[in-house]
């Protein structure tokens, strides 16, 4: 993986993580670093799922892929927030 690919993954992870965090209602007690890591993981897993369902590469904007990624980020943020609250 090239440096531009790593930087792209971080930028996309930030965007996906923040959008996923906005979807979850209430206040989340996780830091920005966790949000970015969840976003990166959701972006990678969401892309893999979108490609598995053959909706990852369409003409124009890949809205379904974005929705999958944001949904996964929201689930990740909520799950991580829930584990932080229990401690």
mmCIF file of N, CA and C in Angstrom:
data_model
loop_
_atom_site.group_PDB
_atom_site.id
_atom_site.type_symbol
_atom_site.label_atom_id
_atom_site.label_comp_id
_atom_site.label_asym_id
_atom_site.label_seq_id
_atom_site.Cartn_x
_atom_site.Cartn_y
_atom_site.Cartn_z
ATOM 1 N N UNK A 1 0.846 -1.174 0.000
ATOM 2 C CA UNK A 1 0.000 0.000 0.000
ATOM 3 C C UNK A 1 0.894 1.240 0.000
ATOM 4 N N UNK A 2 0.578 2.155 -0.866
ATOM 5 C CA UNK A 2 1.357 3.381 -0.972
ATOM 6 C C UNK A 2 0.925 4.387 0.086
ATOM 7 N N UNK A 3 1.735 5.419 0.275
ATOM 8 C CA UNK A 3 1.433 6.442 1.268
ATOM 9 C C UNK A 3 0.144 7.176 0.924
ATOM 10 N N UNK A 4 -0.120 7.370 -0.359
ATOM 11 C CA UNK A 4 -1.366 8.042 -0.751
ATOM 12 C C UNK A 4 -2.582 7.187 -0.392
ATOM 13 N N UNK A 5 -2.444 5.866 -0.464
ATOM 14 C CA UNK A 5 -3.531 4.967 -0.068
ATOM 15 C C UNK A 5 -3.796 5.023 1.422
ATOM 16 N N UNK A 6 -2.733 5.141 2.208
ATOM 17 C CA UNK A 6 -2.885 5.238 3.662
ATOM 18 C C UNK A 6 -3.540 6.558 4.034
ATOM 19 N N UNK A 7 -3.111 7.638 3.400
ATOM 20 C CA UNK A 7 -3.703 8.945 3.674
ATOM 21 C C UNK A 7 -5.172 8.967 3.250
ATOM 22 N N UNK A 8 -5.469 8.366 2.118
ATOM 23 C CA UNK A 8 -6.863 8.280 1.662
ATOM 24 C C UNK A 8 -7.716 7.504 2.649
ATOM 25 N N UNK A 9 -7.194 6.396 3.166
ATOM 26 C CA UNK A 9 -7.934 5.597 4.139
ATOM 27 C C UNK A 9 -8.206 6.397 5.412
ATOM 28 N N UNK A 10 -7.249 7.187 5.838
ATOM 29 C CA UNK A 10 -7.434 8.004 7.040
ATOM 30 C C UNK A 10 -8.493 9.075 6.804
ATOM 31 N N UNK A 11 -8.417 9.750 5.661
ATOM 32 C CA UNK A 11 -9.389 10.806 5.352
ATOM 33 C C UNK A 11 -10.796 10.229 5.233
ATOM 34 N N UNK A 12 -10.928 9.130 4.513
ATOM 35 C CA UNK A 12 -12.235 8.491 4.370
ATOM 36 C C UNK A 12 -12.711 7.973 5.723
ATOM 37 N N UNK A 13 -11.798 7.444 6.531
ATOM 38 C CA UNK A 13 -12.156 6.985 7.874
ATOM 39 C C UNK A 13 -12.673 8.105 8.745
ATOM 40 N N UNK A 14 -12.072 9.280 8.634
ATOM 41 C CA UNK A 14 -12.551 10.433 9.401
ATOM 42 C C UNK A 14 -13.975 10.790 8.974
ATOM 43 N N UNK A 15 -14.193 10.853 7.679
ATOM 44 C CA UNK A 15 -15.516 11.222 7.170
ATOM 45 C C UNK A 15 -16.564 10.186 7.571
ATOM 46 N N UNK A 16 -16.269 8.917 7.344
ATOM 47 C CA UNK A 16 -17.215 7.852 7.678
ATOM 48 C C UNK A 16 -17.449 7.801 9.184
ATOM 49 N N UNK A 17 -16.391 7.929 9.976
ATOM 50 C CA UNK A 17 -16.529 7.904 11.433
ATOM 51 C C UNK A 17 -17.390 9.035 11.955
ATOM 52 N N UNK A 18 -17.175 10.243 11.437
ATOM 53 C CA UNK A 18 -17.967 11.394 11.874
ATOM 54 C C UNK A 18 -19.424 11.235 11.449
ATOM 55 N N UNK A 19 -19.653 10.784 10.226
ATOM 56 C CA UNK A 19 -21.032 10.566 9.782
ATOM 57 C C UNK A 19 -21.710 9.466 10.597
ATOM 58 N N UNK A 20 -20.978 8.404 10.901
ATOM 59 C CA UNK A 20 -21.522 7.344 11.744
ATOM 60 C C UNK A 20 -21.834 7.842 13.142
ATOM 61 N N UNK A 21 -20.990 8.723 13.649
ATOM 62 C CA UNK A 21 -21.210 9.299 14.979
ATOM 63 C C UNK A 21 -22.435 10.215 14.987
ATOM 64 N N UNK A 22 -22.673 10.928 13.878
ATOM 65 C CA UNK A 22 -23.843 11.794 13.781
ATOM 66 C C UNK A 22 -25.151 10.997 13.740
ATOM 67 N N UNK A 23 -25.093 9.776 13.220
ATOM 68 C CA UNK A 23 -26.288 8.943 13.118
ATOM 69 C C UNK A 23 -26.726 8.445 14.493
ATOM 70 N N UNK A 24 -25.776 8.183 15.370
ATOM 71 C CA UNK A 24 -26.082 7.639 16.701
ATOM 72 C C UNK A 24 -26.629 8.776 17.569
ATOM 73 N N UNK A 25 -27.838 8.595 18.138
ATOM 74 C CA UNK A 25 -28.397 9.662 18.969
ATOM 75 C C UNK A 25 -27.684 9.780 20.314
ATOM 76 N N UNK A 26 -27.728 10.964 20.876
ATOM 77 C CA UNK A 26 -27.130 11.187 22.190
ATOM 78 C C UNK A 26 -25.651 11.502 22.113
ATOM 79 N N UNK A 27 -25.065 11.589 23.299
ATOM 80 C CA UNK A 27 -23.642 11.920 23.399
ATOM 81 C C UNK A 27 -22.822 10.638 23.448
ATOM 82 N N UNK A 28 -21.761 10.580 22.673
ATOM 83 C CA UNK A 28 -20.868 9.426 22.699
ATOM 84 C C UNK A 28 -19.632 9.792 23.512
ATOM 85 N N UNK A 29 -19.202 8.872 24.341
ATOM 86 C CA UNK A 29 -18.071 9.113 25.229
ATOM 87 C C UNK A 29 -16.794 8.460 24.702
ATOM 88 N N UNK A 30 -16.567 8.608 23.414
ATOM 89 C CA UNK A 30 -15.339 8.082 22.834
ATOM 90 C C UNK A 30 -14.597 9.242 22.192
ATOM 91 N N UNK A 31 -13.310 9.122 22.097
ATOM 92 C CA UNK A 31 -12.486 10.184 21.541
ATOM 93 C C UNK A 31 -12.464 10.179 20.028
ATOM 94 N N UNK A 32 -11.825 11.192 19.484
ATOM 95 C CA UNK A 32 -11.740 11.335 18.037
ATOM 96 C C UNK A 32 -10.887 10.227 17.414
ATOM 97 N N UNK A 33 -9.861 9.781 18.123
ATOM 98 C CA UNK A 33 -9.025 8.700 17.596
ATOM 99 C C UNK A 33 -9.832 7.418 17.427
ATOM 100 N N UNK A 34 -10.668 7.100 18.402
ATOM 101 C CA UNK A 34 -11.524 5.913 18.286
ATOM 102 C C UNK A 34 -12.524 6.081 17.147
ATOM 103 N N UNK A 35 -13.039 7.295 16.990
ATOM 104 C CA UNK A 35 -13.974 7.565 15.897
ATOM 105 C C UNK A 35 -13.304 7.328 14.544
ATOM 106 N N UNK A 36 -12.063 7.789 14.410
ATOM 107 C CA UNK A 36 -11.321 7.588 13.162
ATOM 108 C C UNK A 36 -11.051 6.108 12.924
ATOM 109 N N UNK A 37 -10.627 5.391 13.965
ATOM 110 C CA UNK A 37 -10.343 3.960 13.811
ATOM 111 C C UNK A 37 -11.595 3.181 13.443
ATOM 112 N N UNK A 38 -12.720 3.499 14.087
ATOM 113 C CA UNK A 38 -13.988 2.849 13.742
ATOM 114 C C UNK A 38 -14.369 3.195 12.306
ATOM 115 N N UNK A 39 -14.160 4.451 11.911
ATOM 116 C CA UNK A 39 -14.468 4.872 10.546
ATOM 117 C C UNK A 39 -13.635 4.153 9.508
ATOM 118 N N UNK A 40 -12.345 3.988 9.784
ATOM 119 C CA UNK A 40 -11.471 3.267 8.852
ATOM 120 C C UNK A 40 -11.907 1.813 8.724
ATOM 121 N N UNK A 41 -12.180 1.182 9.855
ATOM 122 C CA UNK A 41 -12.632 -0.216 9.835
ATOM 123 C C UNK A 41 -13.964 -0.344 9.097
ATOM 124 N N UNK A 42 -14.888 0.582 9.357
ATOM 125 C CA UNK A 42 -16.195 0.548 8.694
ATOM 126 C C UNK A 42 -16.054 0.791 7.193
ATOM 127 N N UNK A 43 -15.143 1.681 6.805
ATOM 128 C CA UNK A 43 -14.938 1.950 5.381
ATOM 129 C C UNK A 43 -14.390 0.714 4.671
ATOM 130 N N UNK A 44 -13.421 0.062 5.277
ATOM 131 C CA UNK A 44 -12.840 -1.136 4.662
ATOM 132 C C UNK A 44 -13.847 -2.290 4.610
ATOM 133 N N UNK A 45 -14.523 -2.538 5.727
ATOM 134 C CA UNK A 45 -15.500 -3.627 5.776
ATOM 135 C C UNK A 45 -16.708 -3.318 4.879
ATOM 136 N N UNK A 46 -17.137 -2.063 4.878
ATOM 137 C CA UNK A 46 -18.260 -1.666 4.033
ATOM 138 C C UNK A 46 -17.955 -1.818 2.556
ATOM 139 N N UNK A 47 -16.737 -1.488 2.165
ATOM 140 C CA UNK A 47 -16.338 -1.674 0.763
ATOM 141 C C UNK A 47 -16.330 -3.148 0.388
ATOM 142 N N UNK A 48 -15.825 -3.978 1.295
ATOM 143 C CA UNK A 48 -15.802 -5.416 1.029
ATOM 144 C C UNK A 48 -17.222 -5.969 0.911
ATOM 145 N N UNK A 49 -18.112 -5.538 1.795
ATOM 146 C CA UNK A 49 -19.504 -5.998 1.721
ATOM 147 C C UNK A 49 -20.195 -5.501 0.457
ATOM 148 N N UNK A 50 -19.959 -4.256 0.097
ATOM 149 C CA UNK A 50 -20.566 -3.714 -1.115
ATOM 150 C C UNK A 50 -20.085 -4.462 -2.355
ATOM 151 N N UNK A 51 -18.804 -4.789 -2.386
ATOM 152 C CA UNK A 51 -18.282 -5.571 -3.512
ATOM 153 C C UNK A 51 -18.837 -6.982 -3.508
ATOM 154 N N UNK A 52 -19.060 -7.558 -2.320
ATOM 155 C CA UNK A 52 -19.632 -8.907 -2.237
ATOM 156 C C UNK A 52 -21.064 -8.927 -2.776
ATOM 157 N N UNK A 53 -21.803 -7.836 -2.548
ATOM 158 C CA UNK A 53 -23.178 -7.744 -3.047
ATOM 159 C C UNK A 53 -23.248 -7.120 -4.441
ATOM 160 N N UNK A 54 -22.090 -6.886 -5.037
ATOM 161 C CA UNK A 54 -21.971 -6.358 -6.394
ATOM 162 C C UNK A 54 -22.593 -4.960 -6.542
ATOM 163 N N UNK A 55 -22.475 -4.136 -5.504
ATOM 164 C CA UNK A 55 -22.942 -2.748 -5.574
ATOM 165 C C UNK A 55 -21.804 -1.779 -5.265
ATOM 166 N N UNK A 56 -20.589 -2.277 -5.214
ATOM 167 C CA UNK A 56 -19.447 -1.455 -4.846
ATOM 168 C C UNK A 56 -18.940 -0.556 -5.955
ATOM 169 N N UNK A 57 -19.198 -0.925 -7.190
ATOM 170 C CA UNK A 57 -18.693 -0.135 -8.307
ATOM 171 C C UNK A 57 -19.826 0.121 -9.281
ATOM 172 N N UNK A 58 -20.436 1.279 -9.140
ATOM 173 C CA UNK A 58 -21.553 1.649 -10.002
ATOM 174 C C UNK A 58 -21.204 2.918 -10.763
ATOM 175 N N UNK A 59 -22.045 3.270 -11.712
ATOM 176 C CA UNK A 59 -21.861 4.534 -12.423
ATOM 177 C C UNK A 59 -22.269 5.671 -11.502
ATOM 178 N N UNK A 60 -21.425 6.663 -11.362
ATOM 179 C CA UNK A 60 -21.742 7.803 -10.509
ATOM 180 C C UNK A 60 -21.331 7.542 -9.064
ATOM 181 N N UNK A 61 -22.077 8.138 -8.151
ATOM 182 C CA UNK A 61 -21.779 8.027 -6.725
ATOM 183 C C UNK A 61 -22.281 6.677 -6.214
ATOM 184 N N UNK A 62 -21.461 6.019 -5.418
ATOM 185 C CA UNK A 62 -21.830 4.714 -4.859
ATOM 186 C C UNK A 62 -22.594 4.916 -3.550
ATOM 187 N N UNK A 63 -23.869 5.292 -3.671
ATOM 188 C CA UNK A 63 -24.668 5.615 -2.485
ATOM 189 C C UNK A 63 -24.868 4.415 -1.583
ATOM 190 N N UNK A 64 -25.078 3.255 -2.148
ATOM 191 C CA UNK A 64 -25.316 2.062 -1.329
ATOM 192 C C UNK A 64 -24.072 1.719 -0.528
ATOM 193 N N UNK A 65 -22.915 1.827 -1.145
ATOM 194 C CA UNK A 65 -21.665 1.567 -0.436
ATOM 195 C C UNK A 65 -21.482 2.560 0.718
ATOM 196 N N UNK A 66 -21.773 3.833 0.466
ATOM 197 C CA UNK A 66 -21.668 4.846 1.522
ATOM 198 C C UNK A 66 -22.621 4.529 2.668
ATOM 199 N N UNK A 67 -23.860 4.125 2.347
ATOM 200 C CA UNK A 67 -24.830 3.807 3.400
ATOM 201 C C UNK A 67 -24.383 2.613 4.230
ATOM 202 N N UNK A 68 -23.822 1.619 3.580
ATOM 203 C CA UNK A 68 -23.303 0.460 4.305
ATOM 204 C C UNK A 68 -22.175 0.891 5.229
ATOM 205 N N UNK A 69 -21.252 1.692 4.728
ATOM 206 C CA UNK A 69 -20.114 2.139 5.534
ATOM 207 C C UNK A 69 -20.567 2.990 6.715
ATOM 208 N N UNK A 70 -21.490 3.911 6.485
ATOM 209 C CA UNK A 70 -21.971 4.771 7.567
ATOM 210 C C UNK A 70 -22.744 3.955 8.593
ATOM 211 N N UNK A 71 -23.528 2.998 8.134
ATOM 212 C CA UNK A 71 -24.252 2.123 9.059
ATOM 213 C C UNK A 71 -23.309 1.311 9.927
ATOM 214 N N UNK A 72 -22.271 0.772 9.316
ATOM 215 C CA UNK A 72 -21.284 0.019 10.095
ATOM 216 C C UNK A 72 -20.547 0.917 11.086
ATOM 217 N N UNK A 73 -20.251 2.146 10.678
ATOM 218 C CA UNK A 73 -19.591 3.084 11.587
ATOM 219 C C UNK A 73 -20.508 3.429 12.757
ATOM 220 N N UNK A 74 -21.791 3.618 12.484
ATOM 221 C CA UNK A 74 -22.742 3.920 13.556
ATOM 222 C C UNK A 74 -22.829 2.765 14.552
ATOM 223 N N UNK A 75 -22.872 1.546 14.034
ATOM 224 C CA UNK A 75 -22.900 0.369 14.914
ATOM 225 C C UNK A 75 -21.613 0.288 15.728
ATOM 226 N N UNK A 76 -20.471 0.546 15.090
ATOM 227 C CA UNK A 76 -19.186 0.502 15.782
ATOM 228 C C UNK A 76 -19.071 1.566 16.863
ATOM 229 N N UNK A 77 -19.514 2.790 16.546
ATOM 230 C CA UNK A 77 -19.459 3.881 17.523
ATOM 231 C C UNK A 77 -20.370 3.572 18.707
ATOM 232 N N UNK A 78 -21.579 3.096 18.423
ATOM 233 C CA UNK A 78 -22.520 2.767 19.508
ATOM 234 C C UNK A 78 -21.983 1.632 20.375
ATOM 235 N N UNK A 79 -21.412 0.610 19.750
ATOM 236 C CA UNK A 79 -20.870 -0.519 20.519
ATOM 237 C C UNK A 79 -19.691 -0.083 21.373
ATOM 238 N N UNK A 80 -18.810 0.713 20.807
ATOM 239 C CA UNK A 80 -17.650 1.187 21.562
ATOM 240 C C UNK A 80 -18.067 2.110 22.695
ATOM 241 N N UNK A 81 -19.045 2.971 22.440
ATOM 242 C CA UNK A 81 -19.567 3.856 23.485
ATOM 243 C C UNK A 81 -20.178 3.043 24.621
ATOM 244 N N UNK A 82 -20.861 1.993 24.255
ATOM 245 C CA UNK A 82 -21.512 1.147 25.257
ATOM 246 C C UNK A 82 -20.480 0.444 26.147
ATOM 247 N N UNK A 83 -19.380 0.016 25.559
ATOM 248 C CA UNK A 83 -18.338 -0.637 26.371
ATOM 249 C C UNK A 83 -17.618 0.370 27.253
ATOM 250 N N UNK A 84 -17.495 1.620 26.784
ATOM 251 C CA UNK A 84 -16.857 2.665 27.598
ATOM 252 C C UNK A 84 -17.726 3.027 28.791
ATOM 253 N N UNK A 85 -19.047 3.024 28.628
ATOM 254 C CA UNK A 85 -19.966 3.394 29.708
ATOM 255 C C UNK A 85 -19.928 2.351 30.807
ATOM 256 N N UNK A 86 -19.795 1.095 30.459
ATOM 257 C CA UNK A 86 -19.799 0.009 31.455
ATOM 258 C C UNK A 86 -18.592 0.031 32.355
ATOM 259 N N UNK A 87 -17.491 0.611 31.903
ATOM 260 C CA UNK A 87 -16.260 0.606 32.723
ATOM 261 C C UNK A 87 -16.310 1.595 33.831
#
